[in-house]
XYZ file of C-alpha atoms in Angstrom:
353
model
C 12.965 -31.382 -4.140
C 11.118 -32.657 -7.177
C 7.591 -33.920 -6.612
C 6.284 -36.575 -8.985
C 3.011 -38.338 -8.412
C 2.700 -42.059 -8.013
C 0.034 -43.943 -9.956
C -2.655 -43.594 -7.296
C -5.690 -41.654 -8.589
C -6.094 -38.186 -7.082
C -9.355 -36.428 -6.179
C -9.215 -32.655 -6.281
C -11.981 -30.244 -5.303
C -12.070 -27.125 -7.466
C -13.805 -24.164 -5.803
C -14.821 -21.497 -8.309
C -15.186 -17.879 -7.140
C -15.198 -15.881 -10.402
C -12.575 -13.438 -11.649
C -11.059 -13.008 -15.101
C -10.689 -16.758 -15.500
C -14.511 -16.938 -15.442
C -15.164 -13.669 -17.306
C -16.816 -13.142 -20.666
C -17.588 -10.063 -22.745
C -20.674 -8.212 -21.548
C -20.923 -5.597 -24.292
C -18.996 -2.848 -22.510
C -16.379 -4.879 -20.665
C -15.639 -8.251 -19.119
C -17.337 -9.630 -16.020
C -17.380 -12.967 -14.248
C -20.337 -15.096 -15.273
C -18.984 -18.575 -16.158
C -19.407 -21.579 -13.892
C -16.596 -23.674 -12.490
C -17.541 -26.419 -14.943
C -17.191 -23.931 -17.808
C -13.734 -22.957 -16.574
C -12.671 -26.561 -16.053
C -13.896 -27.543 -19.529
C -11.265 -25.300 -21.111
C -8.374 -27.208 -19.505
C -6.907 -30.646 -19.920
C -6.684 -32.701 -16.728
C -3.445 -34.190 -15.435
C -3.410 -37.960 -15.822
C -5.095 -39.783 -12.969
C -6.788 -36.675 -11.553
C -10.545 -36.395 -11.088
C -12.113 -33.049 -10.212
C -15.266 -32.159 -8.298
C -16.437 -28.585 -8.849
C -17.979 -26.330 -6.204
C -19.480 -23.054 -7.481
C -19.151 -20.886 -4.391
C -19.751 -17.463 -5.915
C -19.047 -15.674 -9.165
C -17.712 -12.143 -8.788
C -14.979 -9.942 -10.167
C -12.383 -10.059 -7.429
C -12.451 -6.296 -6.897
C -15.832 -7.073 -5.311
C -14.315 -9.528 -2.836
C -15.308 -8.952 0.787
C -14.168 -10.285 4.139
C -17.500 -12.082 4.409
C -16.860 -13.903 1.133
C -13.311 -14.714 2.198
C -14.589 -16.240 5.434
C -17.159 -18.203 3.409
C -14.340 -19.437 1.149
C -12.224 -20.437 4.157
C -15.086 -22.516 5.509
C -15.773 -24.068 2.098
C -12.150 -25.219 1.869
C -12.328 -26.734 5.352
C -15.557 -28.506 4.377
C -13.895 -29.943 1.271
C -10.921 -31.185 3.281
C -13.207 -32.800 5.850
C -13.554 -35.565 3.241
C -10.491 -37.796 3.748
C -10.738 -38.931 0.129
C -9.927 -35.434 -1.166
C -6.226 -35.042 -1.976
C -6.164 -31.275 -2.408
C -8.139 -28.150 -3.269
C -7.789 -25.706 -6.155
C -9.410 -22.277 -5.887
C -10.000 -20.287 -9.072
C -10.039 -16.622 -8.098
C -9.760 -13.189 -9.619
C -6.259 -11.776 -9.553
C -7.052 -8.384 -7.993
C -7.546 -9.710 -4.470
C -6.189 -13.244 -4.820
C -3.208 -12.364 -2.601
C -5.528 -11.409 0.267
C -7.751 -14.496 0.094
C -4.813 -16.895 -0.271
C -2.988 -15.412 2.727
C -6.134 -15.392 4.883
C -6.634 -19.091 4.159
C -2.956 -19.809 4.789
C -3.201 -18.272 8.262
C -5.841 -20.895 9.113
C -4.529 -23.889 7.139
C -3.262 -26.745 9.311
C -3.932 -29.639 6.922
C -0.984 -31.278 5.120
C -3.005 -31.365 1.904
C -2.469 -28.352 -0.357
C -4.797 -25.501 -1.229
C -3.733 -23.963 -4.539
C -4.990 -20.624 -5.855
C -4.881 -19.772 -9.531
C -6.637 -17.531 -12.023
C -6.030 -15.792 -15.318
C -4.986 -12.468 -16.784
C -6.965 -13.049 -19.994
C -10.697 -13.747 -20.100
C -12.370 -17.075 -20.747
C -12.425 -18.197 -24.358
C -9.778 -15.849 -25.724
C -7.389 -17.397 -28.205
C -4.316 -16.599 -26.107
C -5.994 -17.315 -22.784
C -3.754 -18.302 -19.887
C -6.510 -19.786 -17.736
C -6.397 -23.363 -19.117
C -2.660 -23.716 -18.522
C -2.882 -22.228 -15.054
C -5.713 -24.587 -14.096
C -3.761 -27.600 -15.372
C -0.680 -26.551 -13.391
C -2.691 -25.867 -10.251
C -4.308 -29.300 -10.442
C -0.880 -30.881 -10.965
C 0.487 -29.142 -7.868
C -2.586 -29.926 -5.774
C -2.258 -33.596 -6.724
C 1.441 -33.755 -5.899
C 2.652 -31.764 -2.883
C 2.047 -31.842 0.860
C 2.921 -29.766 3.914
C 3.422 -26.515 2.008
C 0.324 -24.625 3.172
C -1.632 -22.474 0.744
C 0.061 -21.838 -2.600
C -0.376 -19.594 -5.632
C 0.340 -21.235 -8.993
C 0.577 -18.886 -11.948
C 2.454 -18.912 -15.260
C 4.468 -22.011 -14.370
C 5.636 -20.737 -10.991
C 4.721 -21.954 -7.513
C 4.509 -19.241 -4.867
C 3.919 -19.349 -1.132
C 0.780 -17.448 -0.147
C 2.719 -15.336 2.373
C 4.287 -12.322 0.707
C 3.044 -13.079 -2.799
C 1.282 -10.126 -4.407
C 0.096 -9.107 -7.834
C 3.004 -7.286 -9.467
C 1.712 -6.905 -13.039
C -1.643 -5.439 -14.064
C -1.843 -7.266 -17.410
C 1.179 -9.532 -17.984
C 0.756 -13.298 -17.689
C 3.493 -13.587 -15.050
C 1.320 -11.644 -12.650
C 2.492 -12.736 -9.190
C 5.693 -12.573 -7.187
C 7.001 -11.979 -3.695
C 9.101 -8.810 -4.174
C 11.141 -9.644 -1.066
C 11.656 -13.367 -1.701
C 11.944 -15.841 -4.570
C 9.190 -18.203 -5.646
C 9.281 -21.608 -3.967
C 9.254 -23.652 -7.165
C 8.005 -24.268 -10.666
C 5.712 -26.677 -12.432
C 5.869 -28.178 -15.901
C 6.477 -31.306 -17.983
C 4.544 -33.481 -15.530
C 6.541 -32.629 -12.413
C 6.602 -30.061 -9.640
C 10.000 -28.760 -8.550
C 9.955 -27.222 -5.044
C 13.124 -25.441 -3.945
C 12.164 -24.548 -0.375
C 9.360 -24.766 2.173
C 7.499 -21.571 3.087
C 7.975 -19.946 6.484
C 4.603 -20.048 8.222
C 3.408 -19.194 11.743
C 1.356 -21.717 13.700
C -2.038 -21.908 11.922
C -5.056 -20.417 13.650
C -8.280 -22.295 14.399
C -11.226 -21.743 12.078
C -13.020 -18.502 13.115
C -16.458 -18.870 14.675
C -17.757 -15.379 13.817
C -20.869 -14.970 11.700
C -20.185 -13.438 8.288
C -22.492 -10.537 9.106
C -20.550 -9.675 12.279
C -17.048 -9.179 10.897
C -14.978 -6.270 12.246
C -14.138 -3.283 10.107
C -10.424 -3.132 9.156
C -9.245 -0.147 7.105
C -6.097 0.787 5.170
C -4.688 4.320 5.364
C -1.732 5.471 3.232
C 0.749 8.185 4.152
C 2.031 10.631 1.513
C 3.817 13.973 1.311
C 0.876 15.931 2.730
C -0.421 13.115 4.912
C -2.108 14.008 8.183
C -4.116 12.014 10.774
C -7.506 12.788 9.181
C -8.188 9.414 7.553
C -6.735 7.404 10.444
C -8.924 9.312 12.899
C -11.922 8.987 10.574
C -11.460 5.205 10.381
C -11.388 4.922 14.164
C -14.431 7.191 14.482
C -16.247 5.033 11.905
C -15.756 1.985 14.135
C -12.665 0.375 12.648
C -11.289 -2.201 15.071
C -8.141 -2.489 12.993
C -6.148 -0.178 10.726
C -3.184 -0.806 8.459
C -1.036 2.305 8.175
C 0.943 2.276 4.922
C 4.027 4.361 5.611
C 6.727 5.708 3.364
C 10.205 4.177 3.167
C 10.838 1.568 5.830
C 7.561 2.491 7.550
C 7.590 6.216 8.307
C 5.020 8.979 8.783
C 4.836 12.156 10.906
C 4.718 13.045 14.617
C 1.017 13.917 14.292
C 0.278 10.505 12.809
C 2.320 8.790 15.518
C 0.220 10.634 18.097
C -2.971 9.510 16.331
C -1.717 5.911 16.325
C -1.198 6.122 20.076
C -4.718 7.455 20.572
C -6.195 4.730 18.358
C -4.319 1.975 20.192
C -5.446 3.438 23.546
C -9.046 3.055 22.334
C -8.447 -0.616 21.537
C -7.849 -0.320 17.794
C -5.262 -2.743 16.431
C -2.765 -0.939 14.166
C -0.329 -2.602 11.768
C 2.468 -0.683 10.043
C 3.358 -1.540 6.440
C 5.052 0.414 3.654
C 4.225 1.557 0.156
C 7.706 0.510 -1.071
C 7.423 -2.690 -3.168
C 10.149 -4.738 -1.436
C 11.974 -4.957 1.857
C 10.932 -4.994 5.519
C 9.493 -2.364 7.798
C 12.367 -1.278 10.060
C 12.620 0.887 13.173
C 15.239 3.363 11.964
C 13.833 6.881 12.137
C 12.219 9.013 14.796
C 10.377 12.284 14.033
C 7.234 10.283 13.239
C 9.126 7.388 11.703
C 8.774 3.707 12.512
C 10.590 4.183 15.839
C 7.792 6.471 17.031
C 4.974 4.589 15.333
C 5.971 1.279 16.953
C 6.454 3.023 20.304
C 2.892 4.325 19.921
C 1.629 0.757 19.531
C 1.724 0.017 15.804
C 2.832 -3.539 14.971
C 5.424 -3.678 12.155
C 4.358 -5.862 9.221
C 7.755 -7.219 8.206
C 7.720 -7.700 4.429
C 3.935 -7.994 4.113
C 2.186 -5.274 2.154
C -1.116 -3.608 2.925
C -3.600 -6.197 1.624
C -2.028 -9.132 3.430
C -1.300 -7.071 6.547
C -5.005 -6.254 6.632
C -5.879 -9.964 6.531
C -3.510 -10.602 9.448
C -5.262 -7.882 11.448
C -8.650 -9.394 10.554
C -7.501 -12.896 11.524
C -6.209 -11.572 14.853
C -9.520 -9.870 15.608
C -11.414 -13.059 14.701
C -9.228 -15.201 16.968
C -10.193 -16.134 20.501
C -7.286 -14.329 22.188
C -8.040 -11.458 24.547
C -7.313 -7.823 23.662
C -4.131 -7.750 25.722
C -2.624 -10.613 23.705
C -3.628 -9.379 20.252
C -0.506 -7.298 19.486
C 1.732 -10.302 20.148
C -0.442 -12.572 18.005
C -0.560 -9.993 15.229
C 3.224 -9.683 15.325
C 3.591 -13.437 14.860
C 1.115 -13.502 11.955
C 2.762 -10.550 10.233
C 6.335 -11.673 10.686
C 6.103 -15.468 10.698
C 8.718 -17.543 12.509
C 11.359 -15.577 14.397
C 14.039 -14.217 12.082
C 17.509 -12.888 12.955
C 17.764 -9.175 13.665
C 19.296 -7.002 10.903
C 23.048 -6.582 11.146
C 24.351 -3.813 13.396
C 26.368 -0.914 12.039
C 29.618 0.196 13.641
C 27.614 2.591 15.813
C 25.543 -0.268 17.112
C 22.254 0.779 15.478
C 20.297 -1.297 12.952
C 20.367 0.129 9.453
C 19.415 -1.344 6.112
C 17.678 1.444 4.286
C 17.352 5.169 3.743
C 14.681 7.744 4.343
């Protein structure tokens, strides 16, 4: 469908959080120090759009924390409590944008859009991409509804779920490696090809920012052993994302450690270090078959950063411990999808070890 705005004026709240889009040269490198007004001043505004700026914080996004992400979630809800606001744009650093956008999407029940954008080139550079990205994000925020949280970058519109940073420096920095973008923006219109698949949104968390649970990420590799998983649990992690090889595989020792962690009440999600494709229960011998049997929750096509946010959101929800694995499964995998096709032997197979 093609979204074009009517002539009604639109009010957009722009929440500035820092990142490259707000970064200037500091003598030895770039760091975020520009205000939201400074960022907005570099961009033209779509016709009929007025913008109110909220300077929430100003950090390089590698310094993003769960506490800041919860603060951002609440700031967006505060902005949307004003019925006169038509949408929200969040300017954010690209390193952790995928995590913040997905966390907000898990809690976003409003039909009005929240649109994340940023830049790959710093503020004020001659070939800067920030001004165009801000313009496009404002255009999308002023036009669409019922699409959840979006990422708008380099003329493309992405669903928050599954979208990750795929390029360290290139302008076309974001994609969902397992799915296409949902649309594009340009020449005064927004073309949306499909609606994102989203689970039922969660209520706003009530936890204090200083009381957030620890959630760690542990990656398997050729010499991987349970040391870091056990260390995370011993350090008080209430959730762990295990990043397996292939379709979500590790070793028998790690599967045993997962079982021990789950028995202690630690929530474990299973993702993969492979860029695209789902976690699949194909292999035993410490593979996903054994890891899931030990209590790990497969992450579908979500990668580590977003799987971690789903674990965090589950722990912040008001469901009891016995219901958390089921909730986590729904957040990781979204609406129910068909099972993979069966082979002639009757087993599911869509990958290789």
